[in-house]
mmCIF file of C-alpha atoms in Angstrom:
data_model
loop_
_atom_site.group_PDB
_atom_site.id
_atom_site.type_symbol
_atom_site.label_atom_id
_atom_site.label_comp_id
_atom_site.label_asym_id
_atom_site.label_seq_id
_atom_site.Cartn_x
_atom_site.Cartn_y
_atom_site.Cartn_z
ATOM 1 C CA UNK A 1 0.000 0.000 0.000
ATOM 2 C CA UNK A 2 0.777 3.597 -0.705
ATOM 3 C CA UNK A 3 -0.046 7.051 0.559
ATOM 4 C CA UNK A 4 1.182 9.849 -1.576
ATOM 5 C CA UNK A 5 1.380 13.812 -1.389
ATOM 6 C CA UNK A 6 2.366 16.076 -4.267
ATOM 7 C CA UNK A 7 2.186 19.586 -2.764
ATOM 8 C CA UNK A 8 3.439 21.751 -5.278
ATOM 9 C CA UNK A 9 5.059 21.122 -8.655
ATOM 10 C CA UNK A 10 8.325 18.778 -8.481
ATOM 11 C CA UNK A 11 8.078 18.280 -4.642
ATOM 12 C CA UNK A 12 6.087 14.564 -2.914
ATOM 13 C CA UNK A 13 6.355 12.603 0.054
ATOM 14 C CA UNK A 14 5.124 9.055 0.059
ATOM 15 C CA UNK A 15 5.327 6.214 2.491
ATOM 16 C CA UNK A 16 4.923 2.879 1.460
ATOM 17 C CA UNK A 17 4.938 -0.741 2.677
ATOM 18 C CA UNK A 18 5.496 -3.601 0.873
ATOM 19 C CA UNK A 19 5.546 -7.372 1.528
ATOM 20 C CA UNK A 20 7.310 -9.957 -1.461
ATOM 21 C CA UNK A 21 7.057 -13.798 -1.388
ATOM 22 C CA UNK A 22 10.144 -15.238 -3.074
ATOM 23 C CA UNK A 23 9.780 -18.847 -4.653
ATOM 24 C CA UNK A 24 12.863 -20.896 -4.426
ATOM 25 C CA UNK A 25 15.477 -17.616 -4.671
ATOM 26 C CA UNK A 26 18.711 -18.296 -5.647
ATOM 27 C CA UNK A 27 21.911 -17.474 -3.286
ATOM 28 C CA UNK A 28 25.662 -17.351 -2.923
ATOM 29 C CA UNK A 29 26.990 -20.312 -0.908
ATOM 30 C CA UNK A 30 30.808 -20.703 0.482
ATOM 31 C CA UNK A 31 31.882 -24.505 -0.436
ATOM 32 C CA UNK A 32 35.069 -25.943 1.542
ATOM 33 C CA UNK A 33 36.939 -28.087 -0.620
ATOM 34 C CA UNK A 34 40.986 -27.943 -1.159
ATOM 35 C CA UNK A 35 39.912 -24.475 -2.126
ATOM 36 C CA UNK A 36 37.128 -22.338 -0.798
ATOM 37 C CA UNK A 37 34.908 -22.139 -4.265
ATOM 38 C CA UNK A 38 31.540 -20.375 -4.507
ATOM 39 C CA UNK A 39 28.562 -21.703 -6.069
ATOM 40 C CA UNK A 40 24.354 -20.996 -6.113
ATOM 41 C CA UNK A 41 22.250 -22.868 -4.567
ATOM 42 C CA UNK A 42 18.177 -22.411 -3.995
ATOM 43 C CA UNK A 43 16.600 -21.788 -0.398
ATOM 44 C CA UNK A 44 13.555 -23.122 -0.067
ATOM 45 C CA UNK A 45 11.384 -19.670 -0.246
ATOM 46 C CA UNK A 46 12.190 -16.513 1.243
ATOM 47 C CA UNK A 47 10.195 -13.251 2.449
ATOM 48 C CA UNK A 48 10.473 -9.445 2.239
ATOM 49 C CA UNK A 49 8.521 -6.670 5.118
ATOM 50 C CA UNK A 50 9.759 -3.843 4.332
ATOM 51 C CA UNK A 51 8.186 0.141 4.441
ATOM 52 C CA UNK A 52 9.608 3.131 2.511
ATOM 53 C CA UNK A 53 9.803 7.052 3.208
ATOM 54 C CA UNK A 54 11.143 9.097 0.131
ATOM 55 C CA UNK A 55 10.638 13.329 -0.355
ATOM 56 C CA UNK A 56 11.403 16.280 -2.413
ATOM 57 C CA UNK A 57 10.585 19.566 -1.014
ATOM 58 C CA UNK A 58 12.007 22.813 -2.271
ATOM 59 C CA UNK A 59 13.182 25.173 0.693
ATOM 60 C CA UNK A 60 11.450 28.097 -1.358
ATOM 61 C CA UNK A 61 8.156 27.292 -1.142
ATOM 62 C CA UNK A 62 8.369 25.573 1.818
ATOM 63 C CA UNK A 63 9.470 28.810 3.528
ATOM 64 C CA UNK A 64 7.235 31.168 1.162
ATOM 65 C CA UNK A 65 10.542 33.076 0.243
ATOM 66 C CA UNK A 66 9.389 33.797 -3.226
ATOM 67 C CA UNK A 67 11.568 36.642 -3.431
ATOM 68 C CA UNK A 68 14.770 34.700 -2.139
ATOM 69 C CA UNK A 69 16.526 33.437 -5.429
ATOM 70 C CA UNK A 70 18.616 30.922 -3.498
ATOM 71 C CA UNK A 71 15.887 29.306 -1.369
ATOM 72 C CA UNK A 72 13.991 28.600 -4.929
ATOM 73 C CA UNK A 73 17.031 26.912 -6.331
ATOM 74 C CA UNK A 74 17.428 24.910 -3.726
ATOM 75 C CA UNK A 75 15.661 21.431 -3.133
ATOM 76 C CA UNK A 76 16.126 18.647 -0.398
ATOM 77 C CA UNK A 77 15.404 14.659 -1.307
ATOM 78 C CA UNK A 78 15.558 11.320 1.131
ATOM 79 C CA UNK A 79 14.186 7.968 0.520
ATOM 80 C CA UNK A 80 14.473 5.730 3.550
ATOM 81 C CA UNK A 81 13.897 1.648 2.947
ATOM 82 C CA UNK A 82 13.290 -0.821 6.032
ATOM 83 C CA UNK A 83 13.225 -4.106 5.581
ATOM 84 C CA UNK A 84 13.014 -7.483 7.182
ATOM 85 C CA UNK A 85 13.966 -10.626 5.163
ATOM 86 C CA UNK A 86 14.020 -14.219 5.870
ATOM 87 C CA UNK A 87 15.030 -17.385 3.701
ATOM 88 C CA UNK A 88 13.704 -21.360 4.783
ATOM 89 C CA UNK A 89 16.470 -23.509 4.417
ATOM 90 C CA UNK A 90 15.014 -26.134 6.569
ATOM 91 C CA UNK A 91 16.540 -29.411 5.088
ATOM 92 C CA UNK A 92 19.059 -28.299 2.838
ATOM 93 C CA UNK A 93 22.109 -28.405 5.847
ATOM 94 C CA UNK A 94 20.793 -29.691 9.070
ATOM 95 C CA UNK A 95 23.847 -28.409 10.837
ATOM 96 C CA UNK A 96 22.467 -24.499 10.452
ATOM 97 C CA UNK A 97 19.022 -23.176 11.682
ATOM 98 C CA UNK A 98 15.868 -23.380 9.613
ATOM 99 C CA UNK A 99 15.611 -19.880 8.334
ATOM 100 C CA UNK A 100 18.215 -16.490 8.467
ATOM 101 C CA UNK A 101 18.710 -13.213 6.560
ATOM 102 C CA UNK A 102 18.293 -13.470 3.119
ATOM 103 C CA UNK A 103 21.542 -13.630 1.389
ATOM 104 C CA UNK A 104 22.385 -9.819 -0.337
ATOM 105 C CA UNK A 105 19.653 -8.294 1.313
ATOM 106 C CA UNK A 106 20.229 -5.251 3.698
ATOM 107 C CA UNK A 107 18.018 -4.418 6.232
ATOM 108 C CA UNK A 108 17.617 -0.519 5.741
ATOM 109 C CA UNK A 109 18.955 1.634 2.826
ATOM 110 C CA UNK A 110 18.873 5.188 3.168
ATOM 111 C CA UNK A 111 19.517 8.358 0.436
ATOM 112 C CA UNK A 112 19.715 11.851 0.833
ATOM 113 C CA UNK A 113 20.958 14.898 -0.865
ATOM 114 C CA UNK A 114 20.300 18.387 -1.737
ATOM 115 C CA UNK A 115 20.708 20.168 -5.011
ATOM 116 C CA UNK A 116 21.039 23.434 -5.953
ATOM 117 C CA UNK A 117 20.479 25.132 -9.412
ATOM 118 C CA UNK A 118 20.755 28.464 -10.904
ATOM 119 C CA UNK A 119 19.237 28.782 -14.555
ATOM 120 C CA UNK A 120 20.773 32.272 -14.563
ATOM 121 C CA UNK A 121 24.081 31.984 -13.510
ATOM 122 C CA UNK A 122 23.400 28.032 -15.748
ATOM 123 C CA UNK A 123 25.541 25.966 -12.983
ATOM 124 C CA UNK A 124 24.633 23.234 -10.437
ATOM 125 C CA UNK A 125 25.637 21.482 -7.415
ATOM 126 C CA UNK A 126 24.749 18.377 -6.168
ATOM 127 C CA UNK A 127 25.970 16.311 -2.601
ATOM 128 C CA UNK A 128 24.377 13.111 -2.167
ATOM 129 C CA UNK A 129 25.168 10.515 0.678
ATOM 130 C CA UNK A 130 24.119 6.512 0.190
ATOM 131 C CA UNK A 131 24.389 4.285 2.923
ATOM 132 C CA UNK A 132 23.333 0.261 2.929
ATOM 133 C CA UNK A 133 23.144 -1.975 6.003
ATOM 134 C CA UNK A 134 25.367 -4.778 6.800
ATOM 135 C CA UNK A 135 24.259 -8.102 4.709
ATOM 136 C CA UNK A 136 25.265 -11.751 4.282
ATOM 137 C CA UNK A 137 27.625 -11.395 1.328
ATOM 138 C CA UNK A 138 28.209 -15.299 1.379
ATOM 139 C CA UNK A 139 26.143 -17.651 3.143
ATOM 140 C CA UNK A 140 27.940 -20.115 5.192
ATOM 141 C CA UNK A 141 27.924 -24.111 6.499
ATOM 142 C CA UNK A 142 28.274 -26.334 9.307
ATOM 143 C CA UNK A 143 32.076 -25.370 9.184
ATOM 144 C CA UNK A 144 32.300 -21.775 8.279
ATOM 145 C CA UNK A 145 30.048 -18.924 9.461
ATOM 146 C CA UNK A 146 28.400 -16.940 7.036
ATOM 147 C CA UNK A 147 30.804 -14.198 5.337
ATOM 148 C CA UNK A 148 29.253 -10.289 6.048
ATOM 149 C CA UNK A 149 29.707 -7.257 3.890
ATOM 150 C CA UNK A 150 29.658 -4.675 6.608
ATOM 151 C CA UNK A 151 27.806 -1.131 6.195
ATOM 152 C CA UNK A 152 28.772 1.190 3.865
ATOM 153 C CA UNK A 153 28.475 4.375 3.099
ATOM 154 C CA UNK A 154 29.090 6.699 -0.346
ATOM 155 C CA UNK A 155 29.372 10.441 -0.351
ATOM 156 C CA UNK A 156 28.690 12.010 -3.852
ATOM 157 C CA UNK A 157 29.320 15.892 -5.155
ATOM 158 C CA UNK A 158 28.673 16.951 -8.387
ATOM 159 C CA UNK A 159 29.146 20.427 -9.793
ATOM 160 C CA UNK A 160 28.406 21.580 -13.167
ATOM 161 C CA UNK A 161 28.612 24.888 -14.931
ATOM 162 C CA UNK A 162 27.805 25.504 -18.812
ATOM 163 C CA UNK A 163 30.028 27.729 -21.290
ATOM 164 C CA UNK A 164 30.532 28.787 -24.377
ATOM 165 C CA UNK A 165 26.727 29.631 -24.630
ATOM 166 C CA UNK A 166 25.312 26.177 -23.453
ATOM 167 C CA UNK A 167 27.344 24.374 -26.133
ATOM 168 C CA UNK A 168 29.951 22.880 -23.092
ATOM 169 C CA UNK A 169 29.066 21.764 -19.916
#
């Protein structure tokens, strides 16, 4: 289900939840041979609860500073994801419990940035941060525990500026 708000032109905030049924998915599995090797292998079904925040305001009209140039060029955007998944792997190893995380899948992924851009002065900036929550990167055995990816995090900037009449950017 989804609720949705579009206050003015270019700006929303929606919320969102969402549940997925996955039939036989297909993950990454550590084998321990001579030499570790990786191969896929199908759980038996796995699940998805998750819920979702995302927005895009501009700080112009949010404010009501028509007359601030700056403010009007200037826009804020999220999008936060939640989410709770589970694989059955009840009689493929007997060694390891009957259900865990599903294998690649984070349990919260978040976005945010702000942009800024000036059609007079024709340049634009950007900063953008990602992060994604720790997940089973390869899913272990009776010998080896499963293998995490930790958290992570990405900062992004952009600027851009056009010249030469809007021929070169």
């Amino acid at each position: 289900s989804r609720f949705e708000v579009y206050p003015c032109r270019g700006q929303f905030f929606t919320v969102s939840g969402f549940y997925k049924y996955f039939d036989t998915p297909i993950e990454r599995y550590m084998q321990v041979t001579s030499e570790s090797q990786i191969y896929y292998k199908n759980a038996n079904f796995g699940t998805i609860l998750g819920a979702e925040m995302e927005y895009r305001v501009n700080l112009g009209a949010i404010l009501n500073k028509d007359s601030s140039r700056f403010l009007n060029n200037l826009t804020l955007f999220s999008n936060l994801s939640l989410m709770k998944s589970e694989v059955n792997v009840k009689g493929i190893n007997d060694a390891v419990p009957e259900t865990r995380p599903m294998q690649g899948q984070a349990p919260y992924l978040v976005n945010a940035g702000v942009s800024y851009i000036d059609n007079i002065l024709d340049f634009s900036f950007s900063a953008m941060v990602n992060r994604v929550g720790h997940k089973i990167y390869l899913v272990g055995n009776d010998i080896l525990p499963n293998r995490w990816e930790n958290a992570r995090t990405v900062v992004d900037l952009q600027l851009t500026k056009t010249l030469l009449k809007k021929r070169l950017e």
